[in-house]
CSV table of C-alpha atoms and ligand atoms in Angstrom, one decimal:
chain,number,residue,atom,x,y,z
A,1,MET,CA,-17.6,19.1,-15.9
A,2,SER,CA,-21.0,19.8,-17.4
A,3,THR,CA,-22.0,23.4,-16.8
A,4,LYS,CA,-25.6,22.8,-16.0
A,5,ILE,CA,-24.9,21.5,-12.5
A,6,GLU,CA,-23.6,23.6,-9.7
A,7,ARG,CA,-20.5,22.4,-7.9
A,8,LYS,CA,-21.0,20.8,-4.5
A,9,SER,CA,-18.6,19.8,-1.8
A,10,ILE,CA,-19.5,16.4,-0.4
A,11,GLU,CA,-17.6,14.8,2.5
A,12,PHE,CA,-16.5,11.2,2.2
A,13,TYR,CA,-18.1,10.4,5.5
A,14,LYS,CA,-20.1,12.1,8.3
A,15,HIS,CA,-20.5,10.3,11.6
A,16,ASN,CA,-23.8,9.8,13.4
A,17,ILE,CA,-23.1,11.4,16.7
A,18,ASP,CA,-26.2,13.4,17.3
A,19,GLU,CA,-27.7,15.4,20.3
A,20,GLU,CA,-28.9,12.2,21.9
A,21,CYS,CA,-25.4,10.7,21.9
A,22,ILE,CA,-24.0,14.0,23.3
A,23,ALA,CA,-26.7,14.1,26.1
A,24,GLU,CA,-25.7,10.5,27.0
A,25,PHE,CA,-22.1,11.4,27.0
A,26,ASN,CA,-22.6,14.4,29.2
A,27,SER,CA,-24.6,12.4,31.6
A,28,VAL,CA,-21.9,9.7,31.9
A,29,ALA,CA,-19.2,12.4,32.3
A,30,LYS,CA,-20.9,13.3,35.6
A,31,ASN,CA,-20.8,9.7,36.9
A,32,LEU,CA,-18.2,8.3,39.2
A,33,PHE,CA,-17.2,5.8,36.6
A,34,ILE,CA,-16.0,7.2,33.3
A,35,THR,CA,-13.9,4.2,32.5
A,36,THR,CA,-15.3,0.7,32.0
A,37,GLY,CA,-18.4,0.4,34.2
A,38,PRO,CA,-22.1,0.0,33.9
A,39,LYS,CA,-22.5,1.9,30.6
A,40,THR,CA,-20.0,-0.4,28.9
A,41,ALA,CA,-21.8,-3.4,30.4
A,42,GLU,CA,-25.1,-2.0,29.0
A,43,PHE,CA,-23.6,-1.5,25.5
A,44,GLU,CA,-22.0,-5.0,25.5
A,45,LYS,CA,-25.4,-6.5,26.4
A,46,SER,CA,-27.2,-4.5,23.7
A,47,PHE,CA,-24.6,-5.3,21.1
A,48,ALA,CA,-24.6,-9.0,21.9
A,49,ASP,CA,-28.5,-9.0,21.8
A,50,TYR,CA,-28.5,-7.2,18.5
A,51,LEU,CA,-26.3,-9.9,17.0
A,52,GLY,CA,-28.1,-12.7,18.8
A,53,MET,CA,-24.8,-13.7,20.5
A,54,PRO,CA,-24.3,-14.7,24.2
A,55,PHE,CA,-21.0,-12.7,24.9
A,56,CYS,CA,-19.6,-9.4,23.9
A,57,VAL,CA,-16.4,-7.7,25.2
A,58,GLY,CA,-15.8,-4.0,24.4
A,59,VAL,CA,-12.2,-3.0,23.5
A,60,MET,CA,-10.3,-0.1,22.1
A,61,SER,CA,-10.3,-1.0,18.4
A,62,CYS,CA,-11.0,-3.9,16.0
A,63,SER,CA,-7.2,-4.3,15.7
A,64,HIS,CA,-7.1,-5.0,19.4
A,65,ALA,CA,-10.1,-7.2,19.1
A,66,LEU,CA,-8.3,-9.3,16.5
A,67,HIS,CA,-5.0,-9.4,18.5
A,68,LEU,CA,-6.7,-10.3,21.8
A,69,SER,CA,-8.8,-13.0,20.0
A,70,TYR,CA,-5.5,-14.7,18.9
A,71,ARG,CA,-4.0,-14.3,22.4
A,72,ALA,CA,-7.2,-15.8,24.0
A,73,LEU,CA,-7.1,-18.7,21.5
A,74,GLY,CA,-3.4,-19.4,22.3
A,75,ILE,CA,-2.2,-18.5,18.8
A,76,GLY,CA,1.3,-17.0,18.7
A,77,GLU,CA,5.0,-17.8,18.0
A,78,GLY,CA,5.4,-20.4,15.2
A,79,ASP,CA,1.8,-20.4,14.2
A,80,GLU,CA,0.2,-19.3,10.9
A,81,VAL,CA,-3.1,-17.5,10.3
A,82,ILE,CA,-4.6,-17.3,6.8
A,83,VAL,CA,-5.8,-13.8,5.9
A,84,PRO,CA,-7.1,-12.4,2.6
A,85,ALA,CA,-4.5,-10.7,0.4
A,86,PHE,CA,-7.1,-7.9,-0.1
A,87,THR,CA,-8.1,-6.2,3.2
A,88,PHE,CA,-7.1,-3.4,5.5
A,89,VAL,CA,-3.6,-3.8,6.9
A,90,ALA,CA,-4.8,-4.4,10.4
A,91,THR,CA,-6.2,-7.8,9.5
A,92,ALA,CA,-2.6,-9.0,8.8
A,93,THR,CA,-0.7,-6.9,11.4
A,94,ALA,CA,-3.0,-8.1,14.3
A,95,VAL,CA,-1.7,-11.6,13.5
A,96,MET,CA,1.9,-10.3,13.7
A,97,HIS,CA,1.2,-8.5,17.0
A,98,ALA,CA,0.2,-11.9,18.4
A,99,GLY,CA,3.6,-13.2,17.3
A,100,ALA,CA,2.2,-15.4,14.5
A,101,LYS,CA,2.7,-15.2,10.8
A,102,PRO,CA,0.0,-14.0,8.4
A,103,VAL,CA,-0.3,-16.3,5.3
A,104,PHE,CA,-2.1,-14.7,2.4
A,105,ALA,CA,-4.8,-16.2,0.3
A,106,ASP,CA,-6.5,-14.7,-2.7
A,107,VAL,CA,-10.1,-13.4,-2.8
A,108,ASP,CA,-13.0,-13.7,-5.1
A,109,TYR,CA,-12.8,-11.1,-7.8
A,110,ARG,CA,-15.7,-8.6,-7.4
A,111,THR,CA,-16.9,-9.5,-3.9
A,112,GLY,CA,-13.3,-9.3,-2.5
A,113,LEU,CA,-14.2,-12.1,-0.1
A,114,LEU,CA,-11.7,-14.8,1.0
A,115,ASP,CA,-11.8,-17.7,-1.5
A,116,PRO,CA,-12.3,-21.0,0.3
A,117,ASP,CA,-10.4,-23.0,-2.3
A,118,LYS,CA,-7.4,-20.7,-2.1
A,119,THR,CA,-7.7,-20.8,1.7
A,120,GLU,CA,-7.6,-24.6,1.8
A,121,ALA,CA,-4.6,-24.6,-0.6
A,122,ALA,CA,-2.7,-22.2,1.8
A,123,ILE,CA,-3.0,-24.5,4.8
A,124,THR,CA,0.2,-26.0,6.2
A,125,GLU,CA,1.0,-28.0,9.4
A,126,LYS,CA,1.6,-24.6,11.1
A,127,THR,CA,-1.8,-23.1,10.3
A,128,LYS,CA,-3.9,-22.4,13.4
A,129,ALA,CA,-6.6,-20.1,12.2
A,130,ILE,CA,-8.4,-18.5,9.3
A,131,CYS,CA,-9.5,-14.8,9.4
A,132,PRO,CA,-12.1,-14.0,6.8
A,133,VAL,CA,-13.1,-10.3,6.3
A,134,HIS,CA,-16.7,-9.4,5.6
A,135,MET,CA,-15.7,-6.9,2.9
A,136,TYR,CA,-17.8,-3.8,2.5
A,137,GLY,CA,-20.5,-5.3,4.8
A,138,VAL,CA,-21.1,-8.7,3.0
A,139,MET,CA,-20.3,-11.8,5.0
A,140,ALA,CA,-17.6,-14.2,3.7
A,141,PRO,CA,-18.7,-17.7,2.8
A,142,MET,CA,-18.7,-18.8,6.4
A,143,ARG,CA,-20.4,-22.2,5.9
A,144,ARG,CA,-17.6,-23.4,3.5
A,145,LEU,CA,-14.9,-21.7,5.6
A,146,SER,CA,-16.1,-23.3,8.9
A,147,LYS,CA,-16.2,-26.7,7.2
A,148,ILE,CA,-12.5,-26.2,6.2
A,149,ALA,CA,-11.7,-25.1,9.7
A,150,GLU,CA,-13.4,-28.1,11.1
A,151,LYS,CA,-11.7,-30.5,8.7
A,152,TYR,CA,-8.2,-29.2,9.6
A,153,GLY,CA,-8.9,-28.4,13.3
A,154,LEU,CA,-8.4,-24.6,12.8
A,155,LYS,CA,-9.8,-21.6,14.7
A,156,LEU,CA,-12.0,-19.1,12.9
A,157,VAL,CA,-11.7,-15.4,13.7
A,158,GLU,CA,-13.9,-13.0,11.8
A,159,ASP,CA,-12.8,-9.5,10.9
A,160,ALA,CA,-16.3,-8.0,11.0
A,161,ALA,CA,-15.2,-4.4,11.0
A,162,HIS,CA,-17.6,-3.7,8.2
A,163,CYS,CA,-20.4,-5.9,9.2
A,164,ILE,CA,-22.5,-5.1,12.2
A,165,GLU,CA,-25.7,-5.4,10.2
A,166,GLY,CA,-24.7,-7.9,7.4
A,167,ARG,CA,-26.0,-11.5,7.5
A,168,GLY,CA,-25.5,-14.7,5.6
A,169,PRO,CA,-28.4,-16.9,4.5
A,170,ASP,CA,-28.5,-18.7,7.9
A,171,PHE,CA,-25.7,-17.2,9.9
A,172,GLY,CA,-24.5,-13.9,11.3
A,173,PRO,CA,-21.2,-12.5,12.6
A,174,GLY,CA,-19.9,-14.8,15.4
A,175,SER,CA,-22.4,-17.6,14.9
A,176,LEU,CA,-20.0,-20.0,13.1
A,177,SER,CA,-16.6,-18.8,14.5
A,178,ASP,CA,-14.6,-18.6,17.7
A,179,SER,CA,-14.8,-14.8,17.7
A,180,ALA,CA,-16.0,-12.0,15.5
A,181,THR,CA,-14.4,-8.6,15.8
A,182,PHE,CA,-15.9,-5.1,15.2
A,183,SER,CA,-14.7,-1.5,14.8
A,184,PHE,CA,-16.2,1.7,16.0
A,185,TYR,CA,-13.6,3.8,14.3
A,186,ALA,CA,-14.6,7.3,13.0
A,187,THR,CA,-15.8,6.1,9.6
A,188,LYS,CA,-17.5,2.9,10.6
A,189,ASN,CA,-21.3,2.3,10.7
A,190,ILE,CA,-21.5,3.2,14.4
A,191,THR,CA,-18.6,5.1,16.0
A,192,CYS,CA,-17.2,6.6,19.2
A,193,GLY,CA,-14.0,7.9,17.4
A,194,GLU,CA,-12.0,4.8,18.3
A,195,GLY,CA,-13.4,1.6,19.7
A,196,GLY,CA,-14.1,-2.1,19.1
A,197,ALA,CA,-15.7,-5.2,20.3
A,198,VAL,CA,-15.4,-9.0,20.2
A,199,VAL,CA,-18.5,-11.3,20.2
A,200,THR,CA,-18.2,-15.0,20.8
A,201,ARG,CA,-20.2,-18.1,21.6
A,202,SER,CA,-17.6,-19.1,24.2
A,203,ARG,CA,-17.7,-17.9,27.8
A,204,ASP,CA,-14.1,-19.0,28.2
A,205,ILE,CA,-12.9,-16.8,25.3
A,206,ALA,CA,-15.0,-13.8,26.5
A,207,GLU,CA,-13.5,-14.2,30.0
A,208,LYS,CA,-10.0,-14.4,28.6
A,209,ILE,CA,-10.4,-11.3,26.5
A,210,ARG,CA,-12.0,-9.5,29.5
A,211,THR,CA,-8.8,-10.1,31.5
A,212,LEU,CA,-6.4,-9.4,28.6
A,213,ARG,CA,-8.0,-6.1,27.8
A,214,ASN,CA,-7.3,-4.8,31.4
A,215,HIS,CA,-3.5,-5.5,32.2
A,216,GLY,CA,-4.3,-9.2,32.8
A,217,MET,CA,-5.9,-8.2,36.1
A,218,THR,CA,-8.4,-10.7,37.4
A,219,LYS,CA,-10.8,-7.9,38.6
A,220,SER,CA,-12.0,-4.8,36.9
A,221,ALA,CA,-12.1,-1.3,38.4
A,222,VAL,CA,-15.8,-1.7,39.1
A,223,GLU,CA,-15.2,-5.0,40.8
A,224,ARG,CA,-12.4,-3.5,42.9
A,225,HIS,CA,-14.5,-0.5,43.9
A,226,GLY,CA,-16.0,-0.7,47.4
A,227,THR,CA,-15.3,-0.7,51.1
A,228,LYS,CA,-12.7,-3.5,51.2
A,229,ILE,CA,-9.0,-3.4,50.4
A,230,PRO,CA,-8.9,-4.4,46.7
A,231,GLU,CA,-7.5,-7.8,46.0
A,232,TYR,CA,-6.7,-9.2,42.5
A,233,ASP,CA,-4.2,-11.3,40.8
A,234,VAL,CA,-2.2,-11.1,37.5
A,235,LYS,CA,-1.4,-14.4,36.0
A,236,GLN,CA,-0.3,-13.3,32.5
A,237,ILE,CA,0.9,-10.2,30.6
A,238,GLY,CA,-2.2,-8.2,29.6
A,239,PHE,CA,-2.8,-5.1,27.5
A,240,LYS,CA,-4.7,-1.8,27.9
A,241,SER,CA,-7.7,-2.0,25.7
A,242,ASN,CA,-10.9,-1.6,27.6
A,243,LEU,CA,-13.9,0.2,26.0
A,244,THR,CA,-14.9,3.0,28.4
A,245,ASP,CA,-18.3,4.2,29.7
A,246,LEU,CA,-17.8,7.5,27.9
A,247,GLN,CA,-17.4,5.7,24.6
A,248,SER,CA,-20.3,3.4,25.3
A,249,ALA,CA,-22.5,6.4,26.0
A,250,LEU,CA,-21.9,7.6,22.4
A,251,LEU,CA,-22.5,4.1,21.0
A,252,ILE,CA,-25.8,3.1,22.7
A,253,PRO,CA,-28.1,5.6,20.9
A,254,GLN,CA,-26.5,4.8,17.6
A,255,LEU,CA,-27.1,1.1,18.1
A,256,ASN,CA,-30.8,1.8,19.0
A,257,ARG,CA,-31.2,3.5,15.6
A,258,ILE,CA,-29.1,1.1,13.5
A,259,LYS,CA,-32.0,-0.3,11.5
A,260,LYS,CA,-33.3,3.1,10.4
A,261,ARG,CA,-29.9,4.1,9.3
A,262,LEU,CA,-29.3,0.9,7.4
A,263,SER,CA,-32.4,1.4,5.4
A,264,ARG,CA,-31.3,4.9,4.4
A,265,ARG,CA,-27.9,3.6,3.3
A,266,GLU,CA,-29.7,0.8,1.4
A,267,ALA,CA,-31.8,3.4,-0.5
A,268,ILE,CA,-28.7,5.3,-1.4
A,269,VAL,CA,-27.0,2.1,-2.7
A,270,LYS,CA,-30.1,1.4,-4.9
A,271,ARG,CA,-29.9,4.8,-6.4
A,272,TYR,CA,-26.2,4.4,-7.1
A,273,ASN,CA,-26.8,1.0,-8.7
A,274,ASN,CA,-29.5,2.4,-11.0
A,275,GLY,CA,-27.7,5.6,-11.8
A,276,LEU,CA,-24.3,3.9,-12.6
A,277,SER,CA,-25.4,0.6,-14.2
A,278,ASP,CA,-24.8,1.7,-17.8
A,279,ILE,CA,-21.2,2.7,-17.5
A,280,LYS,CA,-19.1,0.0,-19.1
A,281,SER,CA,-15.8,1.1,-17.5
A,282,ILE,CA,-17.3,0.7,-14.0
A,283,THR,CA,-18.0,-2.5,-12.2
A,284,LEU,CA,-20.6,-2.2,-9.4
A,285,PRO,CA,-20.5,-4.0,-6.1
A,286,VAL,CA,-22.3,-7.4,-5.9
A,287,ILE,CA,-24.2,-9.0,-3.0
A,288,PRO,CA,-24.4,-12.8,-3.3
A,289,HIS,CA,-27.8,-14.4,-3.4
A,290,GLY,CA,-29.3,-14.8,0.1
A,291,TYR,CA,-26.9,-12.4,1.8
A,292,LYS,CA,-27.9,-9.1,3.4
A,293,SER,CA,-25.3,-6.4,3.3
A,294,ALA,CA,-24.4,-4.0,6.1
A,295,TYR,CA,-23.9,-1.4,3.3
A,296,HIS,CA,-20.8,-0.2,4.9
A,297,LEU,CA,-18.9,1.0,1.8
A,298,TYR,CA,-20.0,1.5,-1.8
A,299,THR,CA,-16.9,0.6,-3.7
A,300,ILE,CA,-16.8,0.5,-7.5
A,301,LEU,CA,-14.1,-1.0,-9.7
A,302,VAL,CA,-12.8,1.2,-12.5
A,303,ALA,CA,-11.2,0.2,-15.8
A,304,PRO,CA,-8.4,0.5,-16.7
A,305,PRO,CA,-6.8,0.4,-13.2
A,306,GLU,CA,-4.0,2.8,-14.5
A,307,LYS,CA,-6.6,5.5,-14.7
A,308,ARG,CA,-8.0,5.0,-11.2
A,309,ASP,CA,-6.0,7.9,-9.6
A,310,GLU,CA,-6.8,10.3,-12.4
A,311,PHE,CA,-10.4,9.4,-12.1
A,312,MET,CA,-10.4,9.9,-8.4
A,313,THR,CA,-8.7,13.2,-8.7
A,314,ALA,CA,-11.4,14.4,-11.1
A,315,LEU,CA,-14.1,13.4,-8.6
A,316,MET,CA,-12.3,15.2,-5.8
A,317,GLU,CA,-11.8,18.3,-7.9
A,318,SER,CA,-15.5,18.3,-8.5
A,319,GLY,CA,-16.1,18.1,-4.8
A,320,VAL,CA,-16.9,14.4,-4.5
A,321,ASN,CA,-14.6,13.1,-1.8
A,322,CYS,CA,-13.8,9.4,-2.3
A,323,SER,CA,-11.4,6.8,-1.0
A,324,ILE,CA,-9.5,3.6,-1.8
A,325,ASN,CA,-10.7,0.5,0.0
A,326,PHE,CA,-8.2,-1.1,-0.2
A,327,ARG,CA,-4.8,-1.3,-1.8
A,328,PRO,CA,-3.8,-4.9,-2.0
A,329,LEU,CA,-1.5,-5.9,0.9
A,330,SER,CA,1.3,-6.7,-1.6
A,331,HIS,CA,1.4,-2.9,-2.3
A,332,PHE,CA,3.0,-2.4,1.1
A,333,THR,CA,6.8,-2.6,1.8
A,334,LEU,CA,6.1,-4.4,5.1
A,335,PHE,CA,4.5,-7.4,3.6
A,336,ARG,CA,6.8,-7.5,0.5
A,337,GLU,CA,10.0,-7.3,2.6
A,338,LYS,CA,8.9,-9.5,5.5
A,339,PHE,CA,7.0,-12.2,3.7
A,340,GLY,CA,8.2,-11.8,0.1
A,341,MET,CA,4.7,-11.0,-0.9
A,342,ASN,CA,4.2,-10.6,-4.6
A,343,GLY,CA,1.0,-9.2,-6.2
A,344,LYS,CA,1.3,-11.7,-9.1
A,345,ASP,CA,0.5,-14.5,-6.7
A,346,TYR,CA,-2.8,-12.9,-5.8
A,347,PRO,CA,-4.3,-11.8,-9.1
A,348,ALA,CA,-7.9,-11.1,-7.9
A,349,ALA,CA,-6.6,-9.1,-4.9
A,350,THR,CA,-4.2,-7.2,-7.1
A,351,ARG,CA,-6.8,-6.5,-9.8
A,352,MET,CA,-9.3,-5.3,-7.3
A,353,GLY,CA,-6.9,-3.4,-5.1
A,354,TYR,CA,-5.7,-1.2,-8.0
A,355,SER,CA,-9.2,-0.5,-9.3
A,356,THR,CA,-11.3,0.4,-6.2
A,357,VAL,CA,-12.9,3.8,-5.7
A,358,THR,CA,-15.3,4.2,-2.7
A,359,LEU,CA,-18.1,6.8,-3.0
A,360,PRO,CA,-19.7,8.6,-0.1
A,361,LEU,CA,-22.3,6.5,1.8
A,362,TYR,CA,-23.9,7.6,5.0
A,363,PRO,CA,-27.5,8.3,6.2
A,364,SER,CA,-27.2,12.1,6.2
A,365,LEU,CA,-26.2,12.2,2.5
A,366,GLU,CA,-28.9,14.2,0.8
A,367,ASN,CA,-30.7,12.9,-2.3
A,368,GLU,CA,-29.5,15.8,-4.3
A,369,GLU,CA,-25.9,15.1,-3.2
A,370,VAL,CA,-26.4,11.5,-4.4
A,371,GLU,CA,-27.6,12.7,-7.8
A,372,TYR,CA,-24.6,15.1,-8.0
A,373,ILE,CA,-22.3,12.2,-7.2
A,374,ILE,CA,-23.9,10.1,-10.0
A,375,GLU,CA,-23.6,12.9,-12.5
A,376,THR,CA,-20.0,13.6,-11.6
A,377,VAL,CA,-19.0,9.9,-11.8
A,378,ILE,CA,-20.7,9.6,-15.3
A,379,THR,CA,-19.0,12.7,-16.5
A,380,ALA,CA,-15.5,11.7,-15.2
A,381,ALA,CA,-15.9,8.1,-16.5
A,382,GLY,CA,-16.8,9.4,-20.0
A,383,GLU,CA,-13.7,11.7,-20.0
A,384,ILE,CA,-11.1,9.5,-18.3
A,385,LEU,CA,-12.0,5.8,-18.2
A,386,SER,CA,-12.3,3.4,-21.2
A,387,GLY,CA,-15.5,2.5,-23.0
B,401,PLP,C1,-11.3,-0.4,10.1
B,401,PLP,C2,-10.9,-1.8,9.9
B,401,PLP,C3,-10.1,-2.5,10.8
B,401,PLP,C4,-9.5,-1.8,12.0
B,401,PLP,O1,-10.4,-1.2,12.8
B,401,PLP,P1,-9.8,-0.3,14.0
B,401,PLP,O2,-11.0,-0.2,15.0
B,401,PLP,O3,-9.4,1.0,13.4
B,401,PLP,O4,-8.7,-1.0,14.6
B,401,PLP,C5,-9.8,-3.8,10.6
B,401,PLP,N1,-10.2,-4.4,9.5
B,401,PLP,C6,-11.0,-3.8,8.5
B,401,PLP,C7,-11.4,-4.6,7.4
B,401,PLP,C8,-11.3,-2.5,8.7
B,401,PLP,O5,-12.0,-1.8,7.7
């Protein structure tokens, strides 16, 4: 490392839970209802409003949101769902939890978004749904994908774990699909540690997921609370996946300040883009024309891929904590053994998956930390990467 700059230690991510969130949490902790009650209803309404969607159901994770979406859509045994070959494992395993088979399609190199042509080519008579992922906060080409879904009579379920704030030219998460699923995991743009949500245009799907998230019971705890002997029915096997009032208390203040935090992340991304644009061995993230990113992750691609781990180690040793988002699904034994997945069949996913390095990106990142990260990346690229 260059001697002129002092070593810093920079976390990969710092969450946004501040004093206001903690005050809300403390207040809810004193309420009668700490499980799913009025605070969760308030969060669901605010989240739906923010997205301009009619229905939102809070669940325990995005993985559950995906799984319950497939259940609500009647997708299961004998069915196939097309997912990108480049994504987080939960996109594929949620399909498996529903009893269906994930079928992989390659992505667009650089954006990492599901390729509509590859998607159409992967359709069989068993295909029931397509699950695009809004990688790093940029929406997948939903217009083209929804046309394909319509043509073949398929459902469309969005993995919008990265994309609360991202928008397409004339669409947002949930507006062209059967359901869009979100994550409030510890490193996501708003968080309550673990949590998730489904938004949908369909009252029927929302109601089905509301029942499925709570043991399949036809009435929730709030609805059963009162002076009469509680009566409810169970018509199908359900799950335990309801977002609680304690979690919603942490989420509401973060949702209220989401625009401010988005603009801070955008400013950091601009600085990264300027500071790193001259390095030939590094490919910067791209946002297609007309799209607005949620700026969830700032993920660069390094060349050659064989040097990725050495490069990351150098950054970490200099105090810049970074991450891999993501390895290609073909990297994992589960998908290779169960579905005979081979990285050679998905060249863009494979090339991206072995080249990604995600740099820190969160509102509380200081300007001088951003400058330090840029310096560190330039130095490490010069020493380790090609060109
Ligand atoms: C984080 C993430 C998930 C899973 O979210 P959980 O809330 O942890 O279940 C799914 N898909 C993608 C693309 C993710 O990044």
